Amino acid sequence: MFVILGVSISLFMLPTMQSTAAPLQVVTFEQAPAEYEEQGVIKGIAVDIVKEVFARMHQPILLNLYPFANSINRIKKRKVDAIFAVTKKPERELFLNYTSEVLLDQTATLYVRKNSQIKFDGDFRKLSDYTFGVVNKATYGYKFDNAVTTGIISKIEGVSAYRLNVLKLVKNRLDIIVGPRLGILYEIKKLGQQEAVKELSPSIESVPTYIAFSKTRVMPDIIEQFDLILKEIKKDGTYEKIIQSYIK
């Protein structure tokens, strides 16, 4: 998580007509490629999905990007209307109403060099001889973390960013890298290494994230409408097109 200054943009979703709805105040946090700031512009996969849904709702928003703890604190104190992309936790459901539809799955996945003979069937014991690249202090779900804790996986090298692990992998300094699927694919694309790295299947674990709305500031009909249109853009191909634009 990066500590950065708040950046805001006002999104008035109808270019040809003025919406009469008051803008919703929405917050997110740095987590590329889902949400990030670049040259003063808030962008990312989740950002584009959220903007598309609100555009189809004819609902303007004021979007701000803050550090994660700051974003959570703002919606908890009823200063803003919505936050994304967050996991469901019982303590958060005291002040948040989540959508039913998943906004974005965060999937922990393994990657190897394209010419590697390494295979994965879900059993980490078969990978115990290999060296793994991770990001320091990151977690990748119970299965992987448990394999590390119990010593099944013991050859681990940590770095500060996934980009560094992709570079180490293609230079034969690691056997396997582990990380969030979209984040790794995003870095592979930025480095131009699409033909040098491949994804192993199955994935380790998938954690769904959502947009969630303030229980005291947002009416249920807004949440229901967001759910319906999110399903719609998944069906009509817009959702997948947005994802692919960041990783292909």
PDB file of C-alpha atoms in Angstrom:
ATOM      1  CA  MET A   1       0.000   0.000   0.000  1.00  0.00           C
ATOM      2  CA  PHE A   2       1.379   3.410  -0.942  1.00  0.00           C
ATOM      3  CA  VAL A   3       0.817   6.564   1.099  1.00  0.00           C
ATOM      4  CA  ILE A   4      -0.113   9.257  -1.381  1.00  0.00           C
ATOM      5  CA  LEU A   5      -1.920  12.539  -1.392  1.00  0.00           C
ATOM      6  CA  GLY A   6      -5.626  12.545  -2.110  1.00  0.00           C
ATOM      7  CA  VAL A   7      -6.483  13.069  -5.757  1.00  0.00           C
ATOM      8  CA  SER A   8      -9.983  13.858  -6.896  1.00  0.00           C
ATOM      9  CA  ILE A   9     -11.872  14.001 -10.158  1.00  0.00           C
ATOM     10  CA  SER A  10     -15.461  14.926 -10.825  1.00  0.00           C
ATOM     11  CA  LEU A  11     -17.208  12.612 -13.231  1.00  0.00           C
ATOM     12  CA  PHE A  12     -20.330  13.923 -14.886  1.00  0.00           C
ATOM     13  CA  MET A  13     -21.399  10.926 -16.785  1.00  0.00           C
ATOM     14  CA  LEU A  14     -23.676  12.320 -19.486  1.00  0.00           C
ATOM     15  CA  PRO A  15     -21.803  14.361 -22.082  1.00  0.00           C
ATOM     16  CA  THR A  16     -24.937  15.569 -23.856  1.00  0.00           C
ATOM     17  CA  MET A  17     -27.238  16.270 -20.927  1.00  0.00           C
ATOM     18  CA  GLN A  18     -26.828  17.406 -17.341  1.00  0.00           C
ATOM     19  CA  SER A  19     -27.789  14.852 -14.692  1.00  0.00           C
ATOM     20  CA  THR A  20     -30.093  16.163 -11.978  1.00  0.00           C
ATOM     21  CA  ALA A  21     -28.756  13.640  -9.445  1.00  0.00           C
ATOM     22  CA  ALA A  22     -26.383  14.949  -6.790  1.00  0.00           C
ATOM     23  CA  PRO A  23     -22.850  13.508  -7.164  1.00  0.00           C
ATOM     24  CA  LEU A  24     -22.011  10.582  -4.923  1.00  0.00           C
ATOM     25  CA  GLN A  25     -18.728  10.920  -3.056  1.00  0.00           C
ATOM     26  CA  VAL A  26     -16.714   7.768  -3.725  1.00  0.00           C
ATOM     27  CA  VAL A  27     -13.287   6.804  -2.375  1.00  0.00           C
ATOM     28  CA  THR A  28     -10.726   4.219  -3.382  1.00  0.00           C
ATOM     29  CA  PHE A  29      -7.063   3.485  -2.655  1.00  0.00           C
ATOM     30  CA  GLU A  30      -3.808   2.657  -4.440  1.00  0.00           C
ATOM     31  CA  GLN A  31      -3.706  -0.933  -5.688  1.00  0.00           C
ATOM     32  CA  ALA A  32      -2.512  -1.123  -9.300  1.00  0.00           C
ATOM     33  CA  PRO A  33      -3.830  -2.162 -11.726  1.00  0.00           C
ATOM     34  CA  ALA A  34      -7.226  -2.073  -9.991  1.00  0.00           C
ATOM     35  CA  GLU A  35      -6.937   1.495  -8.733  1.00  0.00           C
ATOM     36  CA  TYR A  36      -4.044   3.932  -9.028  1.00  0.00           C
ATOM     37  CA  GLU A  37      -3.127   7.534  -9.828  1.00  0.00           C
ATOM     38  CA  GLU A  38      -0.997   8.501 -12.814  1.00  0.00           C
ATOM     39  CA  GLN A  39      -0.148  12.100 -13.696  1.00  0.00           C
ATOM     40  CA  GLY A  40      -3.067  13.390 -11.664  1.00  0.00           C
ATOM     41  CA  VAL A  41      -5.596  10.967 -13.166  1.00  0.00           C
ATOM     42  CA  ILE A  42      -7.262   8.181 -11.185  1.00  0.00           C
ATOM     43  CA  LYS A  43      -7.417   5.064 -13.333  1.00  0.00           C
ATOM     44  CA  GLY A  44      -7.399   1.283 -13.194  1.00  0.00           C
ATOM     45  CA  ILE A  45      -9.539  -1.764 -13.897  1.00  0.00           C
ATOM     46  CA  ALA A  46     -11.891  -1.302 -10.948  1.00  0.00           C
ATOM     47  CA  VAL A  47     -12.018   2.457 -11.541  1.00  0.00           C
ATOM     48  CA  ASP A  48     -13.095   2.017 -15.160  1.00  0.00           C
ATOM     49  CA  ILE A  49     -15.700  -0.583 -14.189  1.00  0.00           C
ATOM     50  CA  VAL A  50     -17.180   1.660 -11.503  1.00  0.00           C
ATOM     51  CA  LYS A  51     -17.211   4.667 -13.838  1.00  0.00           C
ATOM     52  CA  GLU A  52     -18.962   2.639 -16.547  1.00  0.00           C
ATOM     53  CA  VAL A  53     -21.674   1.446 -14.168  1.00  0.00           C
ATOM     54  CA  PHE A  54     -22.372   4.911 -12.782  1.00  0.00           C
ATOM     55  CA  ALA A  55     -22.394   6.332 -16.315  1.00  0.00           C
ATOM     56  CA  ARG A  56     -25.138   3.900 -17.306  1.00  0.00           C
ATOM     57  CA  MET A  57     -27.005   4.834 -14.129  1.00  0.00           C
ATOM     58  CA  HIS A  58     -26.784   8.530 -15.126  1.00  0.00           C
ATOM     59  CA  GLN A  59     -25.293   9.055 -11.678  1.00  0.00           C
ATOM     60  CA  PRO A  60     -22.415  11.576 -11.383  1.00  0.00           C
ATOM     61  CA  ILE A  61     -19.698  10.861  -8.831  1.00  0.00           C
ATOM     62  CA  LEU A  62     -16.830  12.687  -7.180  1.00  0.00           C
ATOM     63  CA  LEU A  63     -13.978  10.186  -6.954  1.00  0.00           C
ATOM     64  CA  ASN A  64     -11.085  10.526  -4.498  1.00  0.00           C
ATOM     65  CA  LEU A  65      -8.041   8.325  -3.999  1.00  0.00           C
ATOM     66  CA  TYR A  66      -6.512   8.120  -0.515  1.00  0.00           C
ATOM     67  CA  PRO A  67      -4.415   5.640   1.472  1.00  0.00           C
ATOM     68  CA  PHE A  68      -6.477   2.583   2.415  1.00  0.00           C
ATOM     69  CA  ALA A  69      -6.885   3.375   6.118  1.00  0.00           C
ATOM     70  CA  ASN A  70      -7.909   6.939   5.280  1.00  0.00           C
ATOM     71  CA  SER A  71     -10.548   5.735   2.819  1.00  0.00           C
ATOM     72  CA  ILE A  72     -12.034   3.289   5.329  1.00  0.00           C
ATOM     73  CA  ASN A  73     -12.029   5.942   8.033  1.00  0.00           C
ATOM     74  CA  ARG A  74     -13.843   8.451   5.827  1.00  0.00           C
ATOM     75  CA  ILE A  75     -16.727   6.140   5.025  1.00  0.00           C
ATOM     76  CA  LYS A  76     -16.896   4.855   8.596  1.00  0.00           C
ATOM     77  CA  LYS A  77     -17.274   8.458   9.794  1.00  0.00           C
ATOM     78  CA  ARG A  78     -20.037   9.052   7.209  1.00  0.00           C
ATOM     79  CA  LYS A  79     -18.026  11.588   5.226  1.00  0.00           C
ATOM     80  CA  VAL A  80     -18.409   9.764   1.887  1.00  0.00           C
ATOM     81  CA  ASP A  81     -20.969   7.567   0.148  1.00  0.00           C
ATOM     82  CA  ALA A  82     -19.066   4.562  -1.225  1.00  0.00           C
ATOM     83  CA  ILE A  83     -15.720   2.762  -1.280  1.00  0.00           C
ATOM     84  CA  PHE A  84     -14.117   0.188  -3.592  1.00  0.00           C
ATOM     85  CA  ALA A  85     -12.603  -2.391  -4.050  1.00  0.00           C
ATOM     86  CA  VAL A  86     -12.877  -3.922  -0.573  1.00  0.00           C
ATOM     87  CA  THR A  87     -13.327  -7.391   0.879  1.00  0.00           C
ATOM     88  CA  LYS A  88     -16.273  -8.328   3.053  1.00  0.00           C
ATOM     89  CA  LYS A  89     -15.538  -8.321   6.765  1.00  0.00           C
ATOM     90  CA  PRO A  90     -18.073  -8.542   9.623  1.00  0.00           C
ATOM     91  CA  GLU A  91     -16.772  -5.386  11.294  1.00  0.00           C
ATOM     92  CA  ARG A  92     -17.197  -3.405   8.070  1.00  0.00           C
ATOM     93  CA  GLU A  93     -20.758  -4.605   7.574  1.00  0.00           C
ATOM     94  CA  LEU A  94     -21.710  -2.582  10.645  1.00  0.00           C
ATOM     95  CA  PHE A  95     -21.454   0.593   8.550  1.00  0.00           C
ATOM     96  CA  LEU A  96     -21.376  -0.662   4.940  1.00  0.00           C
ATOM     97  CA  ASN A  97     -23.901  -2.200   2.567  1.00  0.00           C
ATOM     98  CA  TYR A  98     -22.102  -4.331  -0.010  1.00  0.00           C
ATOM     99  CA  THR A  99     -23.358  -5.075  -3.485  1.00  0.00           C
ATOM    100  CA  SER A 100     -24.317  -8.680  -4.156  1.00  0.00           C
ATOM    101  CA  GLU A 101     -22.330  -8.755  -7.395  1.00  0.00           C
ATOM    102  CA  VAL A 102     -18.545  -9.060  -7.135  1.00  0.00           C
ATOM    103  CA  LEU A 103     -16.730  -6.008  -8.468  1.00  0.00           C
ATOM    104  CA  LEU A 104     -13.357  -7.699  -9.010  1.00  0.00           C
ATOM    105  CA  ASP A 105     -11.819 -11.008  -7.985  1.00  0.00           C
ATOM    106  CA  GLN A 106      -8.287 -10.816  -6.595  1.00  0.00           C
ATOM    107  CA  THR A 107      -6.761 -14.181  -7.469  1.00  0.00           C
ATOM    108  CA  ALA A 108      -3.408 -15.409  -6.148  1.00  0.00           C
ATOM    109  CA  THR A 109      -1.614 -17.224  -8.965  1.00  0.00           C
ATOM    110  CA  LEU A 110       1.761 -18.809  -9.778  1.00  0.00           C
ATOM    111  CA  TYR A 111       3.941 -17.834 -12.763  1.00  0.00           C
ATOM    112  CA  VAL A 112       6.973 -19.498 -14.350  1.00  0.00           C
ATOM    113  CA  ARG A 113       9.132 -18.951 -17.437  1.00  0.00           C
ATOM    114  CA  LYS A 114       7.449 -19.884 -20.712  1.00  0.00           C
ATOM    115  CA  ASN A 115       9.908 -22.753 -21.334  1.00  0.00           C
ATOM    116  CA  SER A 116       9.655 -24.115 -17.780  1.00  0.00           C
ATOM    117  CA  GLN A 117       8.596 -27.728 -17.200  1.00  0.00           C
ATOM    118  CA  ILE A 118       7.178 -26.897 -13.759  1.00  0.00           C
ATOM    119  CA  LYS A 119       3.552 -27.940 -13.307  1.00  0.00           C
ATOM    120  CA  PHE A 120       1.096 -27.298 -10.472  1.00  0.00           C
ATOM    121  CA  ASP A 121      -1.875 -29.444  -9.461  1.00  0.00           C
ATOM    122  CA  GLY A 122      -2.652 -27.732  -6.159  1.00  0.00           C
ATOM    123  CA  ASP A 123      -0.118 -29.718  -4.109  1.00  0.00           C
ATOM    124  CA  PHE A 124       2.667 -27.438  -2.864  1.00  0.00           C
ATOM    125  CA  ARG A 125       4.703 -30.419  -1.674  1.00  0.00           C
ATOM    126  CA  LYS A 126       5.579 -31.094  -5.316  1.00  0.00           C
ATOM    127  CA  LEU A 127       7.076 -27.593  -5.572  1.00  0.00           C
ATOM    128  CA  SER A 128       9.189 -27.726  -2.417  1.00  0.00           C
ATOM    129  CA  ASP A 129      12.510 -27.830  -4.311  1.00  0.00           C
ATOM    130  CA  TYR A 130      11.870 -24.587  -6.194  1.00  0.00           C
ATOM    131  CA  THR A 131      12.674 -20.984  -5.275  1.00  0.00           C
ATOM    132  CA  PHE A 132       9.667 -18.671  -4.990  1.00  0.00           C
ATOM    133  CA  GLY A 133       9.587 -14.916  -5.439  1.00  0.00           C
ATOM    134  CA  VAL A 134       7.176 -12.975  -3.223  1.00  0.00           C
ATOM    135  CA  VAL A 135       6.593  -9.385  -2.176  1.00  0.00           C
ATOM    136  CA  ASN A 136       7.627  -8.678   1.396  1.00  0.00           C
ATOM    137  CA  LYS A 137       4.773  -8.781   3.947  1.00  0.00           C
ATOM    138  CA  ALA A 138       2.211  -9.762   1.299  1.00  0.00           C
ATOM    139  CA  THR A 139      -0.161 -12.675   1.901  1.00  0.00           C
ATOM    140  CA  TYR A 140      -1.514 -14.995  -0.784  1.00  0.00           C
ATOM    141  CA  GLY A 141      -4.312 -16.876   0.924  1.00  0.00           C
ATOM    142  CA  TYR A 142      -4.392 -19.654   3.485  1.00  0.00           C
ATOM    143  CA  LYS A 143      -3.038 -22.458   1.272  1.00  0.00           C
ATOM    144  CA  PHE A 144       0.179 -20.741   0.245  1.00  0.00           C
ATOM    145  CA  ASP A 145       0.766 -19.051   3.590  1.00  0.00           C
ATOM    146  CA  ASN A 146       0.259 -22.369   5.376  1.00  0.00           C
ATOM    147  CA  ALA A 147       2.734 -24.092   3.048  1.00  0.00           C
ATOM    148  CA  VAL A 148       5.301 -21.459   4.027  1.00  0.00           C
ATOM    149  CA  THR A 149       4.497 -21.627   7.747  1.00  0.00           C
ATOM    150  CA  THR A 150       4.779 -25.418   7.842  1.00  0.00           C
ATOM    151  CA  GLY A 151       8.042 -25.419   5.899  1.00  0.00           C
ATOM    152  CA  ILE A 152       6.713 -27.118   2.777  1.00  0.00           C
ATOM    153  CA  ILE A 153       7.910 -24.055   0.881  1.00  0.00           C
ATOM    154  CA  SER A 154      11.188 -22.846   2.342  1.00  0.00           C
ATOM    155  CA  LYS A 155      13.109 -21.293  -0.550  1.00  0.00           C
ATOM    156  CA  ILE A 156      11.674 -17.788  -0.665  1.00  0.00           C
ATOM    157  CA  GLU A 157      13.085 -14.479  -1.868  1.00  0.00           C
ATOM    158  CA  GLY A 158      11.237 -11.265  -1.051  1.00  0.00           C
ATOM    159  CA  VAL A 159      11.276  -7.959  -2.911  1.00  0.00           C
ATOM    160  CA  SER A 160       9.412  -4.666  -2.640  1.00  0.00           C
ATOM    161  CA  ALA A 161       7.389  -4.866  -5.877  1.00  0.00           C
ATOM    162  CA  TYR A 162       6.003  -7.454  -8.299  1.00  0.00           C
ATOM    163  CA  ARG A 163       7.849  -5.814 -11.188  1.00  0.00           C
ATOM    164  CA  LEU A 164      11.152  -6.861  -9.618  1.00  0.00           C
ATOM    165  CA  ASN A 165      10.025 -10.476  -9.349  1.00  0.00           C
ATOM    166  CA  VAL A 166       9.005 -10.585 -13.013  1.00  0.00           C
ATOM    167  CA  LEU A 167      12.480  -9.346 -13.945  1.00  0.00           C
ATOM    168  CA  LYS A 168      14.154 -11.891 -11.659  1.00  0.00           C
ATOM    169  CA  LEU A 169      12.044 -14.680 -13.149  1.00  0.00           C
ATOM    170  CA  VAL A 170      12.925 -13.942 -16.774  1.00  0.00           C
ATOM    171  CA  LYS A 171      16.607 -13.665 -15.795  1.00  0.00           C
ATOM    172  CA  ASN A 172      16.510 -17.187 -14.275  1.00  0.00           C
ATOM    173  CA  ARG A 173      17.023 -15.921 -10.735  1.00  0.00           C
ATOM    174  CA  LEU A 174      13.734 -17.457  -9.549  1.00  0.00           C
ATOM    175  CA  ASP A 175      11.786 -20.577 -10.452  1.00  0.00           C
ATOM    176  CA  ILE A 176       8.282 -19.384  -9.572  1.00  0.00           C
ATOM    177  CA  ILE A 177       6.666 -16.089  -8.654  1.00  0.00           C
ATOM    178  CA  VAL A 178       3.423 -15.766  -6.728  1.00  0.00           C
ATOM    179  CA  GLY A 179       1.089 -12.800  -6.667  1.00  0.00           C
ATOM    180  CA  PRO A 180      -2.302 -11.351  -7.600  1.00  0.00           C
ATOM    181  CA  ARG A 181      -3.139 -12.441 -11.144  1.00  0.00           C
ATOM    182  CA  LEU A 182      -4.143  -9.040 -12.491  1.00  0.00           C
ATOM    183  CA  GLY A 183      -1.228  -7.310 -10.802  1.00  0.00           C
ATOM    184  CA  ILE A 184       1.331  -9.746 -12.223  1.00  0.00           C
ATOM    185  CA  LEU A 185      -0.177  -9.654 -15.720  1.00  0.00           C
ATOM    186  CA  TYR A 186      -0.156  -5.854 -15.584  1.00  0.00           C
ATOM    187  CA  GLU A 187       3.568  -5.812 -14.754  1.00  0.00           C
ATOM    188  CA  ILE A 188       4.320  -8.436 -17.423  1.00  0.00           C
ATOM    189  CA  LYS A 189       2.608  -6.226 -20.004  1.00  0.00           C
ATOM    190  CA  LYS A 190       4.440  -3.075 -18.879  1.00  0.00           C
ATOM    191  CA  LEU A 191       7.769  -4.908 -19.141  1.00  0.00           C
ATOM    192  CA  GLY A 192       6.932  -6.418 -22.540  1.00  0.00           C
ATOM    193  CA  GLN A 193       7.464  -9.968 -21.245  1.00  0.00           C
ATOM    194  CA  GLN A 194       4.205 -11.564 -22.427  1.00  0.00           C
ATOM    195  CA  GLU A 195       6.115 -14.176 -24.442  1.00  0.00           C
ATOM    196  CA  ALA A 196       8.567 -14.988 -21.652  1.00  0.00           C
ATOM    197  CA  VAL A 197       6.218 -15.853 -18.776  1.00  0.00           C
ATOM    198  CA  LYS A 198       3.265 -18.212 -18.379  1.00  0.00           C
ATOM    199  CA  GLU A 199       0.592 -18.703 -15.744  1.00  0.00           C
ATOM    200  CA  LEU A 200       0.206 -21.998 -13.901  1.00  0.00           C
ATOM    201  CA  SER A 201      -3.198 -23.507 -13.274  1.00  0.00           C
ATOM    202  CA  PRO A 202      -5.050 -23.911 -10.967  1.00  0.00           C
ATOM    203  CA  SER A 203      -4.865 -20.598  -9.133  1.00  0.00           C
ATOM    204  CA  ILE A 204      -4.090 -20.690  -5.410  1.00  0.00           C
ATOM    205  CA  GLU A 205      -7.040 -18.786  -4.024  1.00  0.00           C
ATOM    206  CA  SER A 206      -9.533 -16.160  -5.140  1.00  0.00           C
ATOM    207  CA  VAL A 207     -10.755 -13.335  -2.915  1.00  0.00           C
ATOM    208  CA  PRO A 208     -13.777 -11.327  -4.127  1.00  0.00           C
ATOM    209  CA  THR A 209     -13.801  -7.553  -3.693  1.00  0.00           C
ATOM    210  CA  TYR A 210     -16.802  -5.236  -3.884  1.00  0.00           C
ATOM    211  CA  ILE A 211     -18.023  -1.688  -3.967  1.00  0.00           C
ATOM    212  CA  ALA A 212     -19.742  -0.913  -0.667  1.00  0.00           C
ATOM    213  CA  PHE A 213     -22.042   1.962   0.254  1.00  0.00           C
ATOM    214  CA  SER A 214     -22.596   3.903   3.453  1.00  0.00           C
ATOM    215  CA  LYS A 215     -25.587   2.550   5.354  1.00  0.00           C
ATOM    216  CA  THR A 216     -26.596   6.037   6.466  1.00  0.00           C
ATOM    217  CA  ARG A 217     -25.946   8.044   3.282  1.00  0.00           C
ATOM    218  CA  VAL A 218     -27.082   5.860   0.369  1.00  0.00           C
ATOM    219  CA  MET A 219     -30.550   4.478  -0.329  1.00  0.00           C
ATOM    220  CA  PRO A 220     -30.953   0.752  -1.144  1.00  0.00           C
ATOM    221  CA  ASP A 221     -32.287   1.479  -4.645  1.00  0.00           C
ATOM    222  CA  ILE A 222     -28.898   2.919  -5.665  1.00  0.00           C
ATOM    223  CA  ILE A 223     -27.193  -0.298  -4.570  1.00  0.00           C
ATOM    224  CA  GLU A 224     -29.747  -2.467  -6.368  1.00  0.00           C
ATOM    225  CA  GLN A 225     -29.325  -0.465  -9.561  1.00  0.00           C
ATOM    226  CA  PHE A 226     -25.536  -0.716  -9.357  1.00  0.00           C
ATOM    227  CA  ASP A 227     -25.839  -4.500  -8.978  1.00  0.00           C
ATOM    228  CA  LEU A 228     -28.108  -4.808 -12.013  1.00  0.00           C
ATOM    229  CA  ILE A 229     -25.884  -2.741 -14.286  1.00  0.00           C
ATOM    230  CA  LEU A 230     -22.708  -4.446 -13.088  1.00  0.00           C
ATOM    231  CA  LYS A 231     -24.299  -7.746 -14.144  1.00  0.00           C
ATOM    232  CA  GLU A 232     -25.248  -6.122 -17.449  1.00  0.00           C
ATOM    233  CA  ILE A 233     -21.710  -5.024 -18.339  1.00  0.00           C
ATOM    234  CA  LYS A 234     -20.428  -8.497 -17.478  1.00  0.00           C
ATOM    235  CA  LYS A 235     -22.950 -10.009 -19.895  1.00  0.00           C
ATOM    236  CA  ASP A 236     -22.402  -7.583 -22.777  1.00  0.00           C
ATOM    237  CA  GLY A 237     -18.597  -7.939 -22.756  1.00  0.00           C
ATOM    238  CA  THR A 238     -17.718  -4.459 -21.474  1.00  0.00           C
ATOM    239  CA  TYR A 239     -16.373  -5.811 -18.185  1.00  0.00           C
ATOM    240  CA  GLU A 240     -13.916  -8.230 -19.790  1.00  0.00           C
ATOM    241  CA  LYS A 241     -12.885  -5.619 -22.359  1.00  0.00           C
ATOM    242  CA  ILE A 242     -11.868  -3.258 -19.548  1.00  0.00           C
ATOM    243  CA  ILE A 243      -9.792  -5.962 -17.845  1.00  0.00           C
ATOM    244  CA  GLN A 244      -8.050  -6.972 -21.056  1.00  0.00           C
ATOM    245  CA  SER A 245      -7.132  -3.359 -21.847  1.00  0.00           C
ATOM    246  CA  TYR A 246      -4.820  -3.365 -18.816  1.00  0.00           C
ATOM    247  CA  ILE A 247      -3.211  -6.790 -19.132  1.00  0.00           C
ATOM    248  CA  LYS A 248      -2.986  -7.617 -22.854  1.00  0.00           C
TER     249      LYS A 248
END
